[in-house]
CSV table of C-alpha atoms and ligand atoms in Angstrom, one decimal:
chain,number,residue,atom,x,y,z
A,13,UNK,CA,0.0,0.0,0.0
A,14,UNK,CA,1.5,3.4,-1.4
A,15,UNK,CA,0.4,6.8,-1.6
A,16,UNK,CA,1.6,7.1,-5.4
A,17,UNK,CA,-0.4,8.0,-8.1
A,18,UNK,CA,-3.9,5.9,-8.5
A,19,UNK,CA,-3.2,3.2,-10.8
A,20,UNK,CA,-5.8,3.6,-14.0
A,21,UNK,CA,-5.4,7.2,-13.5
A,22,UNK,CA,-6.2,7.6,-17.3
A,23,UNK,CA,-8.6,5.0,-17.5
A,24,UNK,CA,-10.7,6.5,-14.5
A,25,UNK,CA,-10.4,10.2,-15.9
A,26,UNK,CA,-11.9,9.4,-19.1
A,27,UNK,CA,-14.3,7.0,-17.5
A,28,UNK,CA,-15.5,9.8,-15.1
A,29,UNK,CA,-15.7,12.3,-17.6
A,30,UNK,CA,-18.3,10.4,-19.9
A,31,UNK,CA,-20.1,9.0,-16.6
A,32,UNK,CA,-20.4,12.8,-15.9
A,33,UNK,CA,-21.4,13.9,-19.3
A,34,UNK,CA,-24.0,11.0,-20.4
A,35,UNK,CA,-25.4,9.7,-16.7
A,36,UNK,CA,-24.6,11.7,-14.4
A,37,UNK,CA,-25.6,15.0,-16.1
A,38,UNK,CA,-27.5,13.6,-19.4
A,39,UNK,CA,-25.9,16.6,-21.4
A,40,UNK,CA,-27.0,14.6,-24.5
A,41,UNK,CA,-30.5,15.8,-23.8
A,42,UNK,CA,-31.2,19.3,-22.5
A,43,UNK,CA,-27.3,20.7,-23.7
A,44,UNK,CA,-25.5,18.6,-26.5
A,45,UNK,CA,-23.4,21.6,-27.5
A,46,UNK,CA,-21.7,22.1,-23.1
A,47,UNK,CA,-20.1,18.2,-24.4
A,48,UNK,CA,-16.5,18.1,-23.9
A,49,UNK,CA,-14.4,15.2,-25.4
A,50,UNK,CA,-13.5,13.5,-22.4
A,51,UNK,CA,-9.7,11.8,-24.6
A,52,UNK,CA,-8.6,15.7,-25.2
A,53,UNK,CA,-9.5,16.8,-21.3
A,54,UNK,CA,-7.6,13.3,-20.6
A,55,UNK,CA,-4.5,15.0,-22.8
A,56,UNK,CA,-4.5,18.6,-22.1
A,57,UNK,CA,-4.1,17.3,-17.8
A,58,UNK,CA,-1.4,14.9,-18.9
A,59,UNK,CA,0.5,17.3,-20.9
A,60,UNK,CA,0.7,19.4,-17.7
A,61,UNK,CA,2.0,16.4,-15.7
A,62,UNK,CA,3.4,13.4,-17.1
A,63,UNK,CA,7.5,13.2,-17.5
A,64,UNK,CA,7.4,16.3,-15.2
A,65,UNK,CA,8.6,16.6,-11.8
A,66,UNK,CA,5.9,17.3,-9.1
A,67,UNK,CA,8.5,20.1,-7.3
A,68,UNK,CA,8.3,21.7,-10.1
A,69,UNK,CA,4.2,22.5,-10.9
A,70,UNK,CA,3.4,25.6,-10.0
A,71,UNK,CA,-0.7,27.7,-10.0
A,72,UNK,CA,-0.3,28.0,-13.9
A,73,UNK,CA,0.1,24.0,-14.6
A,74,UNK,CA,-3.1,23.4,-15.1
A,75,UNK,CA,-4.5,26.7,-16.4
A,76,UNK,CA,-5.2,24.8,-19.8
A,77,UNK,CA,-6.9,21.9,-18.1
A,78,UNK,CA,-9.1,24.3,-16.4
A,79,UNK,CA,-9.7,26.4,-19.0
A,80,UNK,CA,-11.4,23.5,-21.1
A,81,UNK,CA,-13.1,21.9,-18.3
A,82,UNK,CA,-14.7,24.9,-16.9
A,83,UNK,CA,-15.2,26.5,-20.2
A,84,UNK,CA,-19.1,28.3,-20.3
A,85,UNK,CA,-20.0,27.5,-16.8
A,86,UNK,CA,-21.0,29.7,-14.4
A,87,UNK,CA,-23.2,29.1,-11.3
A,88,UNK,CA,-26.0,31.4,-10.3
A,89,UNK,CA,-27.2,31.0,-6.4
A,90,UNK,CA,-25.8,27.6,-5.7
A,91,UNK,CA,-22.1,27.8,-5.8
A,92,UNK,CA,-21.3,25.6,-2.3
A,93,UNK,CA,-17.9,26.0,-0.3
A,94,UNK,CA,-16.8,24.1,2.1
A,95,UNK,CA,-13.8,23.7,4.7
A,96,UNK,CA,-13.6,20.6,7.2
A,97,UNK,CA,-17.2,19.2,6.3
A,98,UNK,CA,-16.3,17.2,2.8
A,99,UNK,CA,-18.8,14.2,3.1
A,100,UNK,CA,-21.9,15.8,4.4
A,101,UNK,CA,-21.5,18.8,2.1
A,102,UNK,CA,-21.3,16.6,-0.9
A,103,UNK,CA,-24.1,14.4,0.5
A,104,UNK,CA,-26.7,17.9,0.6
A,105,UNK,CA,-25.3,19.3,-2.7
A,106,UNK,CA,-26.4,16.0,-4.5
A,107,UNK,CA,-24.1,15.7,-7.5
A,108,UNK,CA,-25.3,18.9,-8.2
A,109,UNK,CA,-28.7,19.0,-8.5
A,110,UNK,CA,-29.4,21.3,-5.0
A,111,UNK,CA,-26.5,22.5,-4.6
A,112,UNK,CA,-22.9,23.0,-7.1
A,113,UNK,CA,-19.7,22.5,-5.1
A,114,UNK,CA,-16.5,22.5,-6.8
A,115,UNK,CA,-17.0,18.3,-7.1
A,116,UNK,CA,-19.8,18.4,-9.1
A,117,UNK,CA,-17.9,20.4,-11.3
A,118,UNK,CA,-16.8,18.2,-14.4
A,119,UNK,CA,-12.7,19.4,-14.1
A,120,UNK,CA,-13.1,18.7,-10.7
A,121,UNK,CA,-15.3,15.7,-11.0
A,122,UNK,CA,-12.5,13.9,-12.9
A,123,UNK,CA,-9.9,13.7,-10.2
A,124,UNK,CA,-11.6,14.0,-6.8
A,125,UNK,CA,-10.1,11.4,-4.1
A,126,UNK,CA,-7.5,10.7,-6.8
A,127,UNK,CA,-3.3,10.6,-6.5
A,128,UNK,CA,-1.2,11.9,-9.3
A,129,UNK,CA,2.6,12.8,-9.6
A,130,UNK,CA,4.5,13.3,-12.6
A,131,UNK,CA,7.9,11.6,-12.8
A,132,UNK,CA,11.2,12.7,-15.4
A,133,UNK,CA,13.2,9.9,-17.2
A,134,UNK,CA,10.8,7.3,-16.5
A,135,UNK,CA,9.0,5.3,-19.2
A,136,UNK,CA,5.7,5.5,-17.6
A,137,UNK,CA,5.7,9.3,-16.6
A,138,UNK,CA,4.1,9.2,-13.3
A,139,UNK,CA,5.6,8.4,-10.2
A,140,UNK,CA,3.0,5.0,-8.9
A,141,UNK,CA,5.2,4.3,-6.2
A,142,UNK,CA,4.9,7.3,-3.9
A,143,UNK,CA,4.2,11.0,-4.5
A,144,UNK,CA,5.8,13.8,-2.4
A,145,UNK,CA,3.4,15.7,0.1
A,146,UNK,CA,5.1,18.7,0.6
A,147,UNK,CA,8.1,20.2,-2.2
A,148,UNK,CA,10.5,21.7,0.2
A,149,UNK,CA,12.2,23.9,-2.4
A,150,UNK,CA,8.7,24.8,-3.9
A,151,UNK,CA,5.7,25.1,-1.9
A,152,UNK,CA,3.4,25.8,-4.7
A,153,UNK,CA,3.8,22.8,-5.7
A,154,UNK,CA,1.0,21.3,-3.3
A,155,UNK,CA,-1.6,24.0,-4.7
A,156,UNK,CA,-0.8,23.6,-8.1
A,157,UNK,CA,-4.0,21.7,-8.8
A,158,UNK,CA,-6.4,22.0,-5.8
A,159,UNK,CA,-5.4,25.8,-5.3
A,160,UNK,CA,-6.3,26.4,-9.2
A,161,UNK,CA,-9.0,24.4,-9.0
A,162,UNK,CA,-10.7,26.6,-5.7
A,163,UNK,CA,-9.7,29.9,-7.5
A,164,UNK,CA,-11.4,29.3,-10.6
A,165,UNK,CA,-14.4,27.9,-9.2
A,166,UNK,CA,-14.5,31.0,-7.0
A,167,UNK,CA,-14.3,33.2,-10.4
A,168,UNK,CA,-17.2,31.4,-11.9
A,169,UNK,CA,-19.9,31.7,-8.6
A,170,UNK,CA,-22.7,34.6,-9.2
A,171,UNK,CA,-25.3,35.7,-6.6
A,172,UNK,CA,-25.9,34.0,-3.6
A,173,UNK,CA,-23.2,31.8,-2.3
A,174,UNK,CA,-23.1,29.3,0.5
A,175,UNK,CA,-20.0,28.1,2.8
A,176,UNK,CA,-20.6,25.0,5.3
A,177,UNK,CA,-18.1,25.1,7.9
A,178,UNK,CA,-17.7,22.8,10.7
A,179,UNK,CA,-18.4,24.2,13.9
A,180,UNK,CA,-17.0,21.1,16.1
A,181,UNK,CA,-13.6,21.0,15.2
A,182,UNK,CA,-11.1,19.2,17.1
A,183,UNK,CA,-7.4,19.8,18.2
A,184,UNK,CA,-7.7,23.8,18.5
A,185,UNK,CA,-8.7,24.2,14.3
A,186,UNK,CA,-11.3,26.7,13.5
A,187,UNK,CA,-14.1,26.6,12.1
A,188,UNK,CA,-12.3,29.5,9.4
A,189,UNK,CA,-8.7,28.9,9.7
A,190,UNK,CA,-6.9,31.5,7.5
A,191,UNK,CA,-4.7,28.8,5.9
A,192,UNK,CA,-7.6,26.7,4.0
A,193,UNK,CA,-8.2,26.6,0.2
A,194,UNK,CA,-11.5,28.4,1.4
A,195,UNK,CA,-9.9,31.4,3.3
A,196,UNK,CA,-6.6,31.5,0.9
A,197,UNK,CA,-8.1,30.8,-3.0
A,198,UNK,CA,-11.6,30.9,-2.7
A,199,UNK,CA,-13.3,34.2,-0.1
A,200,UNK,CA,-10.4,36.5,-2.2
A,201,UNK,CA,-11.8,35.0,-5.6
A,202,UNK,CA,-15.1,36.2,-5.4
A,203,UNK,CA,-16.6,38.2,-7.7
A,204,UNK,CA,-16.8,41.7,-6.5
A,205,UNK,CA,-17.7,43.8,-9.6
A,206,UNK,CA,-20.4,43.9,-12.4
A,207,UNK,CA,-23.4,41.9,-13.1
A,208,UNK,CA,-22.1,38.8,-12.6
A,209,UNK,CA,-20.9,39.0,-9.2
A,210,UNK,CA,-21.2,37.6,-5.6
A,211,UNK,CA,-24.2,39.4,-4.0
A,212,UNK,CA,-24.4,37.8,-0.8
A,213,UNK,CA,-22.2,34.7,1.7
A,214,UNK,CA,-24.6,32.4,3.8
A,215,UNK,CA,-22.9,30.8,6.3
A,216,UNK,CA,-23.6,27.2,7.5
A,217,UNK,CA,-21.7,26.1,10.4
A,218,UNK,CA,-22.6,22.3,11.6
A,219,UNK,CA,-22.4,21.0,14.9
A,220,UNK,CA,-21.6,17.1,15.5
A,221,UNK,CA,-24.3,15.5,17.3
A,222,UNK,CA,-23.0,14.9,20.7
A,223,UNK,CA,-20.1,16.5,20.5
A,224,UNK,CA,-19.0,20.2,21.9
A,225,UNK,CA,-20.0,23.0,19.3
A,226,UNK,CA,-16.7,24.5,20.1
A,227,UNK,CA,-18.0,27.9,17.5
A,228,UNK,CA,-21.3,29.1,17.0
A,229,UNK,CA,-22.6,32.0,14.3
A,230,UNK,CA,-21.4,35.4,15.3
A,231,UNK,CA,-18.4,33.8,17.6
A,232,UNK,CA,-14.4,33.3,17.5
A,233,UNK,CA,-13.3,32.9,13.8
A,234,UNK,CA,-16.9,33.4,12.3
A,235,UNK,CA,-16.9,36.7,13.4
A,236,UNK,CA,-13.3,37.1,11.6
A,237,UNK,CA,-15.3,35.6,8.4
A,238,UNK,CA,-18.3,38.1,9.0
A,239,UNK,CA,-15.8,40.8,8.9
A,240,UNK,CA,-14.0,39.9,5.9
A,241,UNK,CA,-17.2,39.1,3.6
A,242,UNK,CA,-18.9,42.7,4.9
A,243,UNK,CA,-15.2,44.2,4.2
A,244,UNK,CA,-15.3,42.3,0.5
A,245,UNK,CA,-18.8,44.6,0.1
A,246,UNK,CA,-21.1,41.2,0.4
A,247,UNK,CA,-24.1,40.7,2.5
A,248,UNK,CA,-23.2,37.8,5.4
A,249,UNK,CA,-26.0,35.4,6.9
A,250,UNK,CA,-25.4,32.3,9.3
A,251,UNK,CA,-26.7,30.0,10.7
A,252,UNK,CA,-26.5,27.1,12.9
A,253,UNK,CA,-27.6,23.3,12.6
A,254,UNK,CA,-30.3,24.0,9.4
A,255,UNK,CA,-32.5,21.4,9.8
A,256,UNK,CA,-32.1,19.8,6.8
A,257,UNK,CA,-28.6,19.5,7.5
A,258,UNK,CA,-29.1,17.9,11.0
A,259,UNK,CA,-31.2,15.2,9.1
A,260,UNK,CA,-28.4,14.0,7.5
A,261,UNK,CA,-26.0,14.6,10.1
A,262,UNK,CA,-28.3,12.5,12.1
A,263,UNK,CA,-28.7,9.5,9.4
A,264,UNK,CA,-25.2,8.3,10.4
A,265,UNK,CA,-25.4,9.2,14.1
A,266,UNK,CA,-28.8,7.9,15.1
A,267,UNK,CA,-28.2,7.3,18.7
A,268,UNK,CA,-26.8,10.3,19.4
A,269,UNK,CA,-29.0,13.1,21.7
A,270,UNK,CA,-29.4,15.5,19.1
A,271,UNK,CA,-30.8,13.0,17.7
A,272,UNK,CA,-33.8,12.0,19.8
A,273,UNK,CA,-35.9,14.8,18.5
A,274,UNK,CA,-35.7,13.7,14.6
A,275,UNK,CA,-36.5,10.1,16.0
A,276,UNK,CA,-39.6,11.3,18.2
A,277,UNK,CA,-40.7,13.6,15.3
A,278,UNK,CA,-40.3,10.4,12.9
A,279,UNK,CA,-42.3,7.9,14.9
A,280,UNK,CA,-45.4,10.6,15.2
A,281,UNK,CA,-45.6,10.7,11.7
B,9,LIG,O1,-1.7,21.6,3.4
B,9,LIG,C1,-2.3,20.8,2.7
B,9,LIG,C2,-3.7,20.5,2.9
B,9,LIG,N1,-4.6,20.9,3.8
B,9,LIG,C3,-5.7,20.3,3.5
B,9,LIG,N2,-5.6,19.5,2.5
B,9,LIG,C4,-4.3,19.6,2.0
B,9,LIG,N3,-3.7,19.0,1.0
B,9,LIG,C5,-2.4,19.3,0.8
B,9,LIG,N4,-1.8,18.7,-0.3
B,9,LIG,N5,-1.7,20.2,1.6
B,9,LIG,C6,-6.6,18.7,1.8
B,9,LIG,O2,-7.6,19.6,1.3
B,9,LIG,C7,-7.4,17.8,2.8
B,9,LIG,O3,-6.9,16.5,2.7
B,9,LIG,C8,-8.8,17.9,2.4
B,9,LIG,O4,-9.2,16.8,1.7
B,9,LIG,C9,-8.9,19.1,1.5
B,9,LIG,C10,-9.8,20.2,2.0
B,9,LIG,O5,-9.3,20.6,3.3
B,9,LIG,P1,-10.3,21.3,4.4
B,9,LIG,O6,-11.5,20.4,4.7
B,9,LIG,O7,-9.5,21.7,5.6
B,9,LIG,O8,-11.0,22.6,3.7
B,9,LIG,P2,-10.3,23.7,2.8
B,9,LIG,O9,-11.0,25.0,3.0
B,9,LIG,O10,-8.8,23.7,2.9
B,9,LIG,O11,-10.6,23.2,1.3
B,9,LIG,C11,-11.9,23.0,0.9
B,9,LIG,C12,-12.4,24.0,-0.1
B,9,LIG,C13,-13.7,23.6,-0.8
B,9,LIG,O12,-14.6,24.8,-0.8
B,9,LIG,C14,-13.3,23.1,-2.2
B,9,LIG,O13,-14.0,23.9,-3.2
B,9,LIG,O14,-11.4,24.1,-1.2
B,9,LIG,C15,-11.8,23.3,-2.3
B,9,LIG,N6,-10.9,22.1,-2.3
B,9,LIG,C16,-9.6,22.4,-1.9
B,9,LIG,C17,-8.7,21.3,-1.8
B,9,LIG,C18,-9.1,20.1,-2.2
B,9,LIG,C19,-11.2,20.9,-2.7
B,9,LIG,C20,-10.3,19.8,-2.6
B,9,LIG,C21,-10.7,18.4,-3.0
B,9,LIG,N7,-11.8,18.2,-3.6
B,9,LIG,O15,-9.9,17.5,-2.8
């Protein structure tokens, strides 16, 4: 077991990319001309990486990729952030159809959860033994992908956005920690200016059940967000627990207290 790069990276790229287009999204149907050709997305990303060394990517190696991937999309009211709450944000946004985060986003789409790193003077061009972490020499390297990704994302969100942040982190983290891809690539990415831009930030900050919610709305470092959205020239909401949210939160911890209420209201019914 290594942490090198995810052997069938091709094979599961392309395989993504028309699951995306022609399931997932039926583009056949209500857009045929948004298609992308899933081989030339495939060989615009490897051109960026393969034969190359990972110290050595930097925030424009993938501007192509993204470029073609995120080509004509834009997303009005539903763009979706998110920063220590990865599974139960993608759970609510379903693929897309509530809510857009970054995932559902084809370029995105193609390589979440995956492990890639180029490799020089080696026949297959990718390192599938083991991938650096950190670049000493270079630390954009880590960004290079993720910290494009969140930037471009950012650029293409219109209107109402929403952030879900987790409220119950452990080991002294906030809930907005000023070193995330959310605080660093995506809040200074907004839209600002003109018709297209970022109107307003709603907040969602989500409490564990039965655990300590360590930072509420309107405390510690959501008051440090508050202040930089307002100073950005956006309108700020937050809130606590949304319901809906607790539902789910509450699908995986069913005994917890919190949890006795959604149970009580469930057997009434
Ligand atoms: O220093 C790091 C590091 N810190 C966190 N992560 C890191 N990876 C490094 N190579 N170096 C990884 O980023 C971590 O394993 C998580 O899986 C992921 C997100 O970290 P988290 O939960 O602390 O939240 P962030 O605010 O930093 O980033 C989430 C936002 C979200 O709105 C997405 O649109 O930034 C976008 N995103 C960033 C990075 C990775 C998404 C991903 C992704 N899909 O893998």
């Amino acid at each position: 077991k290594t942490n090198g790069t995810t052997c069938g990276l091709k094979e599961i790229m392309i395989g993504r990319c028309h699951d995306y287009q022609y399931v997932k999204h039926s583009l056949f149907l209500t857009n045929q001309s948004s298609i992308k050709n899933c081989t030339k997305l495939y060989e615009v990303f490897e051109s960026a990486v393969r034969y190359k060394s990972y110290c050595n990517m930097n925030m424009s190696t993938y501007e192509r990729y993204f470029d073609l991937a995120l080509d004509g999309v834009h997303v009005i009211n539903r763009a979706m952030f998110w920063s220590g709450t990865y599974a139960i944000t993608h759970t609510y946004s379903g693929n897309g159809r509530n809510y857009v985060t970054l995932e559902d986003t084809l370029a995105a789409a193609m390589v979440d959860g995956l492990i890639w790193c180029g490799k020089e003077n080696d026949t297959e061009g990718f390192d599938f033994v083991s991938c650096p972490y950190t670049c000493k020499s270079n630390q954009w390297a880590d960004l290079a992908f993720w910290g494009l990704a969140s930037k471009t994302f950012a650029q293409l969100a219109v209107g109402e956005i929403y952030v879900v942040l987790n409220g119950s982190q452990a080991h002294g983290k906030s809930a907005f920690r000023n070193n995330s891809f959310f605080s660093s690539f995506e809040l200074p990415n907004l839209r600002r200016n003109g018709t297209y831009r970022v109107t307003k930030v709603n907040t969602l900050v989500l409490h564990s059940p039965d655990e300590i919610a360590v930072e509420k709305c309107g405390e510690k470092s959501l008051l440090d967000l508050e202040k930089l959205v307002r100073s950005h020239g956006f309108d700020y909401a937050c809130k606590d627990d949304p319901e809906e949210l607790i539902l789910i939160m509450c699908s995986d911890k069913w005994e917890a207290r919190e949890c006795q209420i959604a149970r009580e209201v469930l057997r009434q019914t």
